[in-house]
Tab-separated table of C-alpha atoms and ligand atoms in Angstrom:
chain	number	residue	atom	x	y	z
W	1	UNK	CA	-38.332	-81.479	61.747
W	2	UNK	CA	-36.463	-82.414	58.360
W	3	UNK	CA	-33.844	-79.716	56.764
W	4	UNK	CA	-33.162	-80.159	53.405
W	5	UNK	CA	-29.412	-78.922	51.809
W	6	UNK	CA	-29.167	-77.855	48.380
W	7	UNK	CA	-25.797	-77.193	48.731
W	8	UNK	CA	-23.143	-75.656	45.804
W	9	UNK	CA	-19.650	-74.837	46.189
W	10	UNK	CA	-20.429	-70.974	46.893
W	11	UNK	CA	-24.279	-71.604	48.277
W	12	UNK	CA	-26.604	-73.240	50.367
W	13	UNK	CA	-30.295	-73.674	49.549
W	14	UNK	CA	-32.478	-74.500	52.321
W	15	UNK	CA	-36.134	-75.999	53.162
W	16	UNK	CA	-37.277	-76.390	57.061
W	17	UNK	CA	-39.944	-79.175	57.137
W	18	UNK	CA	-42.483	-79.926	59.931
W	19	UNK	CA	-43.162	-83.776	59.702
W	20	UNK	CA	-45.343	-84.179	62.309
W	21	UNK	CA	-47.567	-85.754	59.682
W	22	UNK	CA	-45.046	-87.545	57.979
W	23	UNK	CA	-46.856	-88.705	54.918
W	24	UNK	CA	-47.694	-84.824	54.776
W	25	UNK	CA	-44.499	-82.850	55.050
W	26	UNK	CA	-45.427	-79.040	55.635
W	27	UNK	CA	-42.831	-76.229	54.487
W	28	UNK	CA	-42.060	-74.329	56.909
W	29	UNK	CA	-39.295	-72.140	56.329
W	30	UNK	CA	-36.856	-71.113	52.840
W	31	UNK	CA	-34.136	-69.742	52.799
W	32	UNK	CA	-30.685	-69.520	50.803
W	33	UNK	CA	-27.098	-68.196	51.582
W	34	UNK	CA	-24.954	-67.125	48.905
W	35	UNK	CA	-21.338	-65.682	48.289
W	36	UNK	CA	-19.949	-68.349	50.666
W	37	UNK	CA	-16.260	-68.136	50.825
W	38	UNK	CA	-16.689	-64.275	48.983
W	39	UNK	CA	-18.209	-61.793	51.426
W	40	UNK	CA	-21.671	-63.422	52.280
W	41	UNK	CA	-25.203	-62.545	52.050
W	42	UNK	CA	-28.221	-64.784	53.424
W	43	UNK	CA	-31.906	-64.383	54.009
W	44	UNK	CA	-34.904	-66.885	54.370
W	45	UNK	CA	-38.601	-66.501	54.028
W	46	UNK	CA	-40.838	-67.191	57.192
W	47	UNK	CA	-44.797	-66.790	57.399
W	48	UNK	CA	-44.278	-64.712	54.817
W	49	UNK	CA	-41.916	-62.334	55.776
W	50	UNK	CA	-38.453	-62.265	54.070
W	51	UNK	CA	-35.193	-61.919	56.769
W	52	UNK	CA	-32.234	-60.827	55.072
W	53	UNK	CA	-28.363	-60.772	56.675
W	54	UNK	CA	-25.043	-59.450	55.333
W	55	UNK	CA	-22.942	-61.812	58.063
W	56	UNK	CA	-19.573	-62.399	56.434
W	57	UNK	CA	-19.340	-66.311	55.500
W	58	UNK	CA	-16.338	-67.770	54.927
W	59	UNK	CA	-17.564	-70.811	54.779
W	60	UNK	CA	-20.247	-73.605	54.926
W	61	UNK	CA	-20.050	-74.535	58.290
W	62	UNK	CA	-20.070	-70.929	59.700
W	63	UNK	CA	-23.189	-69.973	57.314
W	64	UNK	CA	-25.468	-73.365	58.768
W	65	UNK	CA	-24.708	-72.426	62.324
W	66	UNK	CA	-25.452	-68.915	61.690
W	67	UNK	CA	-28.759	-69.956	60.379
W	68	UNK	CA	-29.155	-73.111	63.123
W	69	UNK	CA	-28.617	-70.603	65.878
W	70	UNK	CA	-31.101	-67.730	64.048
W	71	UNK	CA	-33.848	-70.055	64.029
W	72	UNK	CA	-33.518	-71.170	67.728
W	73	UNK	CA	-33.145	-67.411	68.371
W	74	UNK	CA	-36.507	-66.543	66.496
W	75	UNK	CA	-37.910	-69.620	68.462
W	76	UNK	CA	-38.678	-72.115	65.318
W	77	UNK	CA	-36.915	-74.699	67.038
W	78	UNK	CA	-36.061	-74.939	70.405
W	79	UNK	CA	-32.197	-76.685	69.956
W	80	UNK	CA	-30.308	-78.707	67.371
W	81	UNK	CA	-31.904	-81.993	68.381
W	82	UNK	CA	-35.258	-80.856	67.246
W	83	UNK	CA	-33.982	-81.354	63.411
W	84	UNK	CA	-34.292	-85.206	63.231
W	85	UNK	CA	-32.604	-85.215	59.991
W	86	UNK	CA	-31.232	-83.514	57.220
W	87	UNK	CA	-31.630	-84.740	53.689
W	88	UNK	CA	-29.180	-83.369	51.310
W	89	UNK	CA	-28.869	-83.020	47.370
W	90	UNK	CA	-26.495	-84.838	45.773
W	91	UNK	CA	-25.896	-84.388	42.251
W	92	UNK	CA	-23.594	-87.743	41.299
W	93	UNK	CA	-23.874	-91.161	43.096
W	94	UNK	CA	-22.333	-93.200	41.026
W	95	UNK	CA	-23.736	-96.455	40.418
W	96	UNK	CA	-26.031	-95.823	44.015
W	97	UNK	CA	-29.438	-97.107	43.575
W	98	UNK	CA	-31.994	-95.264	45.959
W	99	UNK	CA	-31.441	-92.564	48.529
W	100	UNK	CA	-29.233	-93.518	51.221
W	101	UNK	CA	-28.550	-92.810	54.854
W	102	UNK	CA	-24.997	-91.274	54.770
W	103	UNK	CA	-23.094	-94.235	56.211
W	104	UNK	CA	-18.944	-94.259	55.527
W	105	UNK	CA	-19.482	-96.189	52.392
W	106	UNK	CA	-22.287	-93.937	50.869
W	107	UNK	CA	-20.021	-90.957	51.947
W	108	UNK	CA	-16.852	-92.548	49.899
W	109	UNK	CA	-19.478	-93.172	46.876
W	110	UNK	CA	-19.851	-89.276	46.992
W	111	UNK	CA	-16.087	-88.747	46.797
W	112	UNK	CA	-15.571	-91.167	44.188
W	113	UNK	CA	-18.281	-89.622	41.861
W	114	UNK	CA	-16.595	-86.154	42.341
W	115	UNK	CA	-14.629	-86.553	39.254
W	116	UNK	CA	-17.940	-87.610	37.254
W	117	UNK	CA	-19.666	-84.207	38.821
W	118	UNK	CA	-16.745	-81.666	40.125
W	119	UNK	CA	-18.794	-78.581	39.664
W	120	UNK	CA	-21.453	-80.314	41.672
W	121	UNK	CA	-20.965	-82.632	44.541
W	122	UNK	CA	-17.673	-81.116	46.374
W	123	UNK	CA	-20.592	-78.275	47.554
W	124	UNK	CA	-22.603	-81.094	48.580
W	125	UNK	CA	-19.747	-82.618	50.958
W	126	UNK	CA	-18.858	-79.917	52.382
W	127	UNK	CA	-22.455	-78.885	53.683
W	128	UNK	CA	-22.366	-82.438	55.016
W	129	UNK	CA	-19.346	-82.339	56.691
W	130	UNK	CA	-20.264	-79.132	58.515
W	131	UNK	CA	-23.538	-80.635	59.485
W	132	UNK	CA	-21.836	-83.889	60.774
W	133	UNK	CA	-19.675	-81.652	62.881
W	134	UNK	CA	-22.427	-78.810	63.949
W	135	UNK	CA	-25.389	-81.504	64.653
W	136	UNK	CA	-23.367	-84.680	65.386
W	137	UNK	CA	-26.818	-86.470	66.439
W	138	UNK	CA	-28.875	-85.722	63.699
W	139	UNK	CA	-29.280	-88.411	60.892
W	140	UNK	CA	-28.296	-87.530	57.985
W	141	UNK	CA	-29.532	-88.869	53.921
W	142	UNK	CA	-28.414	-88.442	51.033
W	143	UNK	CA	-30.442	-88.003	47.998
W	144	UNK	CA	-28.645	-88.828	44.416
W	145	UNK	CA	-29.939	-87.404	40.761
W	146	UNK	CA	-28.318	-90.451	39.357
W	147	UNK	CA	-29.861	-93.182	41.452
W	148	UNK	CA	-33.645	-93.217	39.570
W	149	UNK	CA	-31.786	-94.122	36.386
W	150	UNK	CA	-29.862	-97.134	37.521
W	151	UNK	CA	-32.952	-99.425	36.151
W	152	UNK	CA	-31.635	-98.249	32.266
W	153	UNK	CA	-30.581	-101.371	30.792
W	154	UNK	CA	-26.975	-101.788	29.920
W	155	UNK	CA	-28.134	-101.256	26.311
W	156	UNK	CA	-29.195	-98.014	26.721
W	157	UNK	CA	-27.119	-96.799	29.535
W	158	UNK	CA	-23.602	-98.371	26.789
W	159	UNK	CA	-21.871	-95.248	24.745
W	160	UNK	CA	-20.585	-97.106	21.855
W	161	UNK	CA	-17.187	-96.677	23.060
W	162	UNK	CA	-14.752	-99.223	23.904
W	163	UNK	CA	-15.924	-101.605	26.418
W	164	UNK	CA	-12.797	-100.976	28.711
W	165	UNK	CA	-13.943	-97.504	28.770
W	166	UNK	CA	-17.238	-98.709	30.943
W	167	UNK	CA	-15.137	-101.266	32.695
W	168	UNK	CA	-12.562	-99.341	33.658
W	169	UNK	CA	-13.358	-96.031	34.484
W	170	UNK	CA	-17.372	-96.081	34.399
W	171	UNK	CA	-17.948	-94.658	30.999
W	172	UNK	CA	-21.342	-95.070	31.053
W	173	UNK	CA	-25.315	-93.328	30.711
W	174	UNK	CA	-25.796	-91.971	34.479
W	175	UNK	CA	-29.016	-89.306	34.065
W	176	UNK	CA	-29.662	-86.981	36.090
W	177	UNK	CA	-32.832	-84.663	37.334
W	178	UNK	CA	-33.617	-88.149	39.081
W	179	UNK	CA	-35.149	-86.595	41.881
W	180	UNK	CA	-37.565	-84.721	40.186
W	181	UNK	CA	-38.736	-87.610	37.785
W	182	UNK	CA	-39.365	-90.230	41.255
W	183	UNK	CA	-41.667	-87.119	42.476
W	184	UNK	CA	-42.971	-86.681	39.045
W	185	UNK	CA	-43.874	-90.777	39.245
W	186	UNK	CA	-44.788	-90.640	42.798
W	187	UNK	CA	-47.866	-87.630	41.790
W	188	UNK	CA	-49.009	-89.539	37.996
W	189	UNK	CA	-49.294	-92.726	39.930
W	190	UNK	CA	-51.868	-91.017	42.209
W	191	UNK	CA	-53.601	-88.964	39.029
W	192	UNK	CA	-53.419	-91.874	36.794
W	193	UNK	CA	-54.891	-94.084	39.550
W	194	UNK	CA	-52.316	-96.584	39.043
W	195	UNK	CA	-49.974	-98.618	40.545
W	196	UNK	CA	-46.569	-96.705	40.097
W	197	UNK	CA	-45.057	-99.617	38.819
W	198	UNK	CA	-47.255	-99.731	35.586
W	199	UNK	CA	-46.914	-96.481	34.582
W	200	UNK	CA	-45.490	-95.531	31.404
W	201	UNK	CA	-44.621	-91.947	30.981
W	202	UNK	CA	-42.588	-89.685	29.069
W	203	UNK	CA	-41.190	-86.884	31.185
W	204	UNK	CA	-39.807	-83.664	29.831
W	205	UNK	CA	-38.055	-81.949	32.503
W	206	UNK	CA	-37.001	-77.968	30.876
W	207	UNK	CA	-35.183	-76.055	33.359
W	208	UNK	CA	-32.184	-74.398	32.800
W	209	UNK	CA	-30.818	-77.396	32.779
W	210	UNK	CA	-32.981	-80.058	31.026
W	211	UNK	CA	-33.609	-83.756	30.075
W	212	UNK	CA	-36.055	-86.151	29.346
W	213	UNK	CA	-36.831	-89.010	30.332
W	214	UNK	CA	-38.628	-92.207	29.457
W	215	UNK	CA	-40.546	-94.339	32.376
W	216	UNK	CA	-41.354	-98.068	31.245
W	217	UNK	CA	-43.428	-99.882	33.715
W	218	UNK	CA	-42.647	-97.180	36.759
W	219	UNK	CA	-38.728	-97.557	35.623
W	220	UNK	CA	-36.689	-95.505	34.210
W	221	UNK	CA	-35.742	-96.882	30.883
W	222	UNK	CA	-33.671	-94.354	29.177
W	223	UNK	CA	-32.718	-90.559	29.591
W	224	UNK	CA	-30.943	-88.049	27.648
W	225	UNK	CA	-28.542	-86.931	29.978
W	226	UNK	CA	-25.405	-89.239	30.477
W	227	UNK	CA	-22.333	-89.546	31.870
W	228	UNK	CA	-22.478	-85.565	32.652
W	229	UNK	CA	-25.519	-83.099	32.621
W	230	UNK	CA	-24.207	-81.880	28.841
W	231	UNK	CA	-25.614	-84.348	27.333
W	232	UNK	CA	-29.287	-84.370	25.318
W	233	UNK	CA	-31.390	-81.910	25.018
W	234	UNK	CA	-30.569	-78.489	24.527
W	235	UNK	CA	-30.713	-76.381	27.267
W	236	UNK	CA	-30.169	-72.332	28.707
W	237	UNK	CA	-26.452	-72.298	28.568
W	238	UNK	CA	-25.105	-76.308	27.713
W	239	UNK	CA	-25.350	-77.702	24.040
W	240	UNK	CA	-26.932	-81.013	24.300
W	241	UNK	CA	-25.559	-83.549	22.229
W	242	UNK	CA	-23.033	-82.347	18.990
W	243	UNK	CA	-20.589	-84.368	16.860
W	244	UNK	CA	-17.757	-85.018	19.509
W	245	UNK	CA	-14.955	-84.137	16.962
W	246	UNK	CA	-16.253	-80.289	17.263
W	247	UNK	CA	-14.428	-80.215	20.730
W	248	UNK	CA	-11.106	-81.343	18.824
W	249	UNK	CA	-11.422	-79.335	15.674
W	250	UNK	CA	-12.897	-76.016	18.222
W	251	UNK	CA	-9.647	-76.531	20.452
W	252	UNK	CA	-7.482	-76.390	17.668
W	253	UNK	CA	-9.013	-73.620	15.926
W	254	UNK	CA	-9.173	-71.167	19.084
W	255	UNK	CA	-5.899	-72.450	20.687
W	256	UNK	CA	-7.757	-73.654	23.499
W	257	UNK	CA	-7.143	-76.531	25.716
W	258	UNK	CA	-9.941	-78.750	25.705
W	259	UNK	CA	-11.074	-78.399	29.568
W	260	UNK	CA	-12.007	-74.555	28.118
W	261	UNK	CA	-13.834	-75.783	25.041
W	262	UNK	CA	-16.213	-78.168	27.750
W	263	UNK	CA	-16.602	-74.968	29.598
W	264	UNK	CA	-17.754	-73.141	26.537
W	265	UNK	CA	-20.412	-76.090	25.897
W	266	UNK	CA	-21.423	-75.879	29.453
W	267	UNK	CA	-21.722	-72.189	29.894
W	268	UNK	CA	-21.954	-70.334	26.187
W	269	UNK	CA	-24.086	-72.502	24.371
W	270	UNK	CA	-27.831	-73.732	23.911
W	271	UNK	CA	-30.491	-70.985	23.741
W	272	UNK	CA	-27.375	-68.419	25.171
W	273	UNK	CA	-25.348	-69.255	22.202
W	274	UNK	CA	-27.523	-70.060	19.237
W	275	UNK	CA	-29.709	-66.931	20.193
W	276	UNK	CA	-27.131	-64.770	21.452
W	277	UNK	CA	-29.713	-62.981	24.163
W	278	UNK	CA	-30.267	-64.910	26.754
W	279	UNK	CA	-29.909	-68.384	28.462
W	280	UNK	CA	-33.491	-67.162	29.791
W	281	UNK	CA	-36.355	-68.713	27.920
W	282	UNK	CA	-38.695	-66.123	28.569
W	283	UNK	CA	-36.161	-63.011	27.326
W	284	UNK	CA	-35.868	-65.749	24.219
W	285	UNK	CA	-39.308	-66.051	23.438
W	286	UNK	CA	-39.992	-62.015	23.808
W	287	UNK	CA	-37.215	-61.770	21.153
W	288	UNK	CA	-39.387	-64.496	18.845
W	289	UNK	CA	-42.013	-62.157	18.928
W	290	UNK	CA	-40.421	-59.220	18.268
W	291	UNK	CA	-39.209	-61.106	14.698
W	292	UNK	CA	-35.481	-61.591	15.918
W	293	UNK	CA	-34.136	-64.675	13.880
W	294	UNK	CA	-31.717	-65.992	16.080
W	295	UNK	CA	-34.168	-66.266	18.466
W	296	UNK	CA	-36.851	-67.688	16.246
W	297	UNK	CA	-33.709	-70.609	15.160
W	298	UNK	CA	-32.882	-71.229	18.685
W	299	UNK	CA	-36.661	-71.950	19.834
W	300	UNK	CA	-36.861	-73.872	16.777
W	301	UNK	CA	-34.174	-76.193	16.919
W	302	UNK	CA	-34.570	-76.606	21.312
W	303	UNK	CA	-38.372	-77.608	20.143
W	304	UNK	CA	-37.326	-79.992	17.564
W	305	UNK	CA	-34.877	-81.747	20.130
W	306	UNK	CA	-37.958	-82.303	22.637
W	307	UNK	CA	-40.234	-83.870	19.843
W	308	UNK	CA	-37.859	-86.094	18.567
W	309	UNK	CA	-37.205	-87.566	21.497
W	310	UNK	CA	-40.448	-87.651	22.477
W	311	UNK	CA	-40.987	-89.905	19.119
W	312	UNK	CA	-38.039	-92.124	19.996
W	313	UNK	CA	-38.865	-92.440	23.609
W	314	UNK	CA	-42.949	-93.404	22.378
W	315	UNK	CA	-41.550	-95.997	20.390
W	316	UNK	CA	-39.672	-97.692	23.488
W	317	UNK	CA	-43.671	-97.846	24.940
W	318	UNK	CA	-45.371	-99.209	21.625
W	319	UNK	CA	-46.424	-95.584	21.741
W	320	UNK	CA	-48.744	-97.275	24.652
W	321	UNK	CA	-48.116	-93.817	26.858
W	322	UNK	CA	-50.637	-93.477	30.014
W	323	UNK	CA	-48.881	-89.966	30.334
W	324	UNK	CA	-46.551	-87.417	28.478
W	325	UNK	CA	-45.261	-84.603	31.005
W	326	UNK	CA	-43.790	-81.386	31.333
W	327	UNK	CA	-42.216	-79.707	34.356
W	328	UNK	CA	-39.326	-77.596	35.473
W	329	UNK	CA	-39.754	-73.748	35.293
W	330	UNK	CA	-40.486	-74.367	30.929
W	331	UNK	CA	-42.416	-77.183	31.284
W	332	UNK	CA	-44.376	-75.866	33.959
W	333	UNK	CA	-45.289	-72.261	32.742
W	334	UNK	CA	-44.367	-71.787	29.381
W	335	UNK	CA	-48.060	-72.987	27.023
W	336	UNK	CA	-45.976	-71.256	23.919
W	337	UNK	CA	-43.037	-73.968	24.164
W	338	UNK	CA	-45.365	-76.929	25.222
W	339	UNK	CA	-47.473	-76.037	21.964
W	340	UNK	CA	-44.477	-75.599	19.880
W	341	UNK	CA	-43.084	-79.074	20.992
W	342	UNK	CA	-46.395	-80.700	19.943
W	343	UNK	CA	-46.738	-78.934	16.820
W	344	UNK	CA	-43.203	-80.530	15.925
W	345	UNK	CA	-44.588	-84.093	17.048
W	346	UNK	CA	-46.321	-85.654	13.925
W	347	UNK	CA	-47.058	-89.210	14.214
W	348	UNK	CA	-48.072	-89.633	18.345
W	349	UNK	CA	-51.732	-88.497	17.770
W	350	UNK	CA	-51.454	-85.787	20.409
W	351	UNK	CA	-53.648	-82.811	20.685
W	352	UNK	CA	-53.633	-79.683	23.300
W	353	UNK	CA	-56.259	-78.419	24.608
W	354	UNK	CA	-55.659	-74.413	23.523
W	355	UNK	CA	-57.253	-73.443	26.910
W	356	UNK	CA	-56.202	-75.719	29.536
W	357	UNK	CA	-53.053	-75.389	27.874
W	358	UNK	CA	-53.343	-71.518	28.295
W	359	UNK	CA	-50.493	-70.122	30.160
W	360	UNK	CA	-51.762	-69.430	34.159
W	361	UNK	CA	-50.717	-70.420	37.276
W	362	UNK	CA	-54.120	-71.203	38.561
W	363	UNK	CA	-52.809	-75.019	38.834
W	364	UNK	CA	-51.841	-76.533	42.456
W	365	UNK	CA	-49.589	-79.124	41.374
W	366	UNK	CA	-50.521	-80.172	37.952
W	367	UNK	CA	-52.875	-79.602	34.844
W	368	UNK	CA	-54.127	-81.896	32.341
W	369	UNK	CA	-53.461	-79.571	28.753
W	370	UNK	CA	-54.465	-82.285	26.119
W	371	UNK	CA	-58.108	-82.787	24.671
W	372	UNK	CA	-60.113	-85.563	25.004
W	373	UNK	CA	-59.704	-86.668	21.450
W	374	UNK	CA	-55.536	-86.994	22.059
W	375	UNK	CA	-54.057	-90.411	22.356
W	376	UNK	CA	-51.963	-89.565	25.475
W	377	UNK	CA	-52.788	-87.497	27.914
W	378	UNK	CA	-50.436	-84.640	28.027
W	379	UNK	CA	-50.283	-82.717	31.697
W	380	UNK	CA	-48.030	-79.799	33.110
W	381	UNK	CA	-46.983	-80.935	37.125
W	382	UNK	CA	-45.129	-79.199	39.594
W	383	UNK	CA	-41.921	-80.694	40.096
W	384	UNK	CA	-41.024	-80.425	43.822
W	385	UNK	CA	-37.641	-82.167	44.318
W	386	UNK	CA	-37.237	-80.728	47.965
W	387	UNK	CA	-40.039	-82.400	48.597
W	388	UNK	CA	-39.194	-85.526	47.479
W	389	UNK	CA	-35.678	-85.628	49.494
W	390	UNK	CA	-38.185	-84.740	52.498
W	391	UNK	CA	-40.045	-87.661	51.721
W	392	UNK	CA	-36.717	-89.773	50.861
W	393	UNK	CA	-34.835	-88.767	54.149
W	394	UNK	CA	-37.892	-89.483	56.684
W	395	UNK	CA	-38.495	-92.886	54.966
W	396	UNK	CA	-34.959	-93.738	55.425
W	397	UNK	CA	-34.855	-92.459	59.230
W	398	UNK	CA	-38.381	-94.115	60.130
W	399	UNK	CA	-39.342	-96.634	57.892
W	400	UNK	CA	-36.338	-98.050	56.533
W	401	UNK	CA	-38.208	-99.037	53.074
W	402	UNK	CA	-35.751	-98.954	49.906
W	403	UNK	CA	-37.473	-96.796	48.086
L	501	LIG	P1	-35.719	-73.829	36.402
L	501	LIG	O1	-34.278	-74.172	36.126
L	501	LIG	O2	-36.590	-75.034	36.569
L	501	LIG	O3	-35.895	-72.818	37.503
L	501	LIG	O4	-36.264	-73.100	35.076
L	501	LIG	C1	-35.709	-71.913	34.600
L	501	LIG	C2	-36.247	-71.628	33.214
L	501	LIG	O5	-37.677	-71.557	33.279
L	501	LIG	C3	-35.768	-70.318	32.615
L	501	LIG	O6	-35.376	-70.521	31.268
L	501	LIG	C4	-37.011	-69.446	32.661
L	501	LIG	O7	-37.032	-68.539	31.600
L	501	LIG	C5	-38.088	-70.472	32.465
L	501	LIG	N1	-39.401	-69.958	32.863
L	501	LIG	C6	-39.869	-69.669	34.089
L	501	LIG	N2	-41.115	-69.148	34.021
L	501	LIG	C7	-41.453	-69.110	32.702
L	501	LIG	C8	-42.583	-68.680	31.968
L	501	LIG	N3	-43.662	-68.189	32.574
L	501	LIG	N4	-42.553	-68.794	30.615
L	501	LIG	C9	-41.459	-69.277	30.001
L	501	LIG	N5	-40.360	-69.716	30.626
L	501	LIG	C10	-40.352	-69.623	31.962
């Protein structure tokens, strides 16, 4: 068996996998623990039937054995050893290229690229610390959001900042949502009926978080995140791109230090801020219907971010596009943002399908929404990033292939 870690600095997300058939991982078990280093509170789903626990956990290592030992308890595995390996989450890898077994210098590339993600990847060392010292046999890999976009060229992953800036201290275009856009690649290569390597794709990833991203020849090319997940696109609670002098001028005008303004861009702004009701795009779009205008500005304007860089990132292609995606809990389910994206999308040729495009979740894993008369197919898929790091971690423990 595989586990997967999603881990946080207060929480620990995680998938049981039965690889028996290891090009066909099967789910077995979900489960999360939360309040780690609070009080504690964790609970799993198993055929179907959700376990729930109010064990105190004061921290990671104590809330993975407590689960470890639960599941040998309830008999889904017999000891430790019978988790082969455990593929973890890793927000920031630096310059890191592919998933990677955990060795001491992968580890250290974690560490480094704490101070490029420090709200992200000190949860993801700790989780692998405590498995290192719980299941000192099991191999472990780690899976980077970063390491798909390390094919951007240097002219696109370049701020326009001085060079010394990059040199020095790795100013630079990272990306993230990586994981999701390799699975995302992995399933149009097998719709599409192509080669992964010649796909070209422009993939809209709307989460909470979101990005984009543009995939030229089964590479990334460019992305709108960048050195930081505030970057791009607008999102549920983080602004996207704005005039960098507004964190300056903002400091100065609420007496704040600058580390609270970045917190204000993370956490107050986007569709939370502009609309003032929710980071939530579904509470946003019930506003929109009920006439409420700072709803109807803030689903404009996150709209009119997607299209436009769908009409930059279609002019990287030759607007030659064999797919244009959306995924992520948006992209996925939400037909009234997908058709407001196109409608805002003028010179592409594309056309939904007002049916297919319908909202329902009577798709497996992914749904063609465009007509036949469009001049790229559009399609909603089913991101499944566990999935992929399940995938990632048994081809590094068995088959040793790069990627
Ligand atoms: P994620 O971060 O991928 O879990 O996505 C979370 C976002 O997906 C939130 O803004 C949700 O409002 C949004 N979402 C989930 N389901 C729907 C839906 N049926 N319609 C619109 N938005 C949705």
């Amino acid at each position: 068996m595989i586990l997967i870690i999603n881990s946080g600095s207060s929480s620990i997300k995680f998938r049981l996998y039965d690889i028996q058939d290891k090009n066909k991982p099967k789910d077995i078990l979900e489960g999360l623990a939360e309040r780690i280093g609070v009080d504690g509170f964790w609970s799993f789903k198993y055929d179907s039937t959700k376990h729930e626990f109010n064990d105190k956990l004061p921290n990671h290592k104590v809330a993975l054995k407590l689960i470890l030992d639960k599941l040998i308890e309830m008999k889904i595995i017999e000891n430790y050893n019978d988790i082969e390996g455990v593929g973890f989450r890793v927000v920031h890898g630096g310059t890191v290229s592919s998933s990677s077994l955990i060795s001491d210098d992968i580890y250290s590339s974690i560490v480094d690229s704490t101070k490029l993600a420090p709200l992200h990847n000190p949860g993801a060392l700790v989780a692998i610390d405590a498995v290192k010292a719980i299941m000192p046999d099991a191999k472990l890999v780690a899976s980077f959001d970063t390491a798909f976009h390390q094919t951007i060229p240097k002219e696109n992953f370049l701020y326009t900042t001085p060079i010394e800036w990059y040199e020095n201290h790795g100013v630079r275009k990272y990306g993230f949502h990586g994981i999701s856009y390799q699975y995302i690649l992995k399933n149009l290569s097998t719709i599409l009926k192509k080669d992964c390597r010649k796909v070209n794709a422009i993939v809209c990833h709307l989460g909470n978080g979101a990005s984009m991203a543009v995939i030229k020849e089964g590479l990334s090319f460019d992305t709108t995140m960048g050195l930081t997940p505030l970057a791009g696109l607008m999102m549920g609670t983080r602004s996207g791109d704005i005039d960098p002098s507004i964190i300056e001028y903002m400091s100065k005008e609420l007496k704040k230090d600058v580390v609270e303004i970045t917190t204000m861009l993370n956490k107050n702004s986007g569709l939370k801020g502009i609309s003032k009701i929710s980071s939530d795009m579904r509470d946003v779009r019930e506003a929109f219907y009920g006439g409420n205008q700072n709803a109807k500005i803030a689903i404009h304007k996150y709209t009119t971010i997607v299209a436009d860089f769908m009409v930059k990132y279609a002019n990287y292609l030759n607007g030659e596009i064999d797919a244009i995606v959306f995924t992520a809990g948006i992209g996925e389910n939400s037909d009234f943002i997908r058709t407001q994206v196109l409608d805002r999308v003028n010179i592409l040729g594309l056309e939904l399908d007002e049916k297919l495009n319908a909202y329902s979740n009577d798709y497996e894993d992914y749904k063609l929404i465009s007509t036949n008369k469009s001049k790229s197919k559009v399609y909603a898929i089913k991101t499944n990033e566990e999935l992929m790091i399940c995938l990632d971690t048994i081809s590094k423990i068995y088959l040793r292939s790069t990627k």
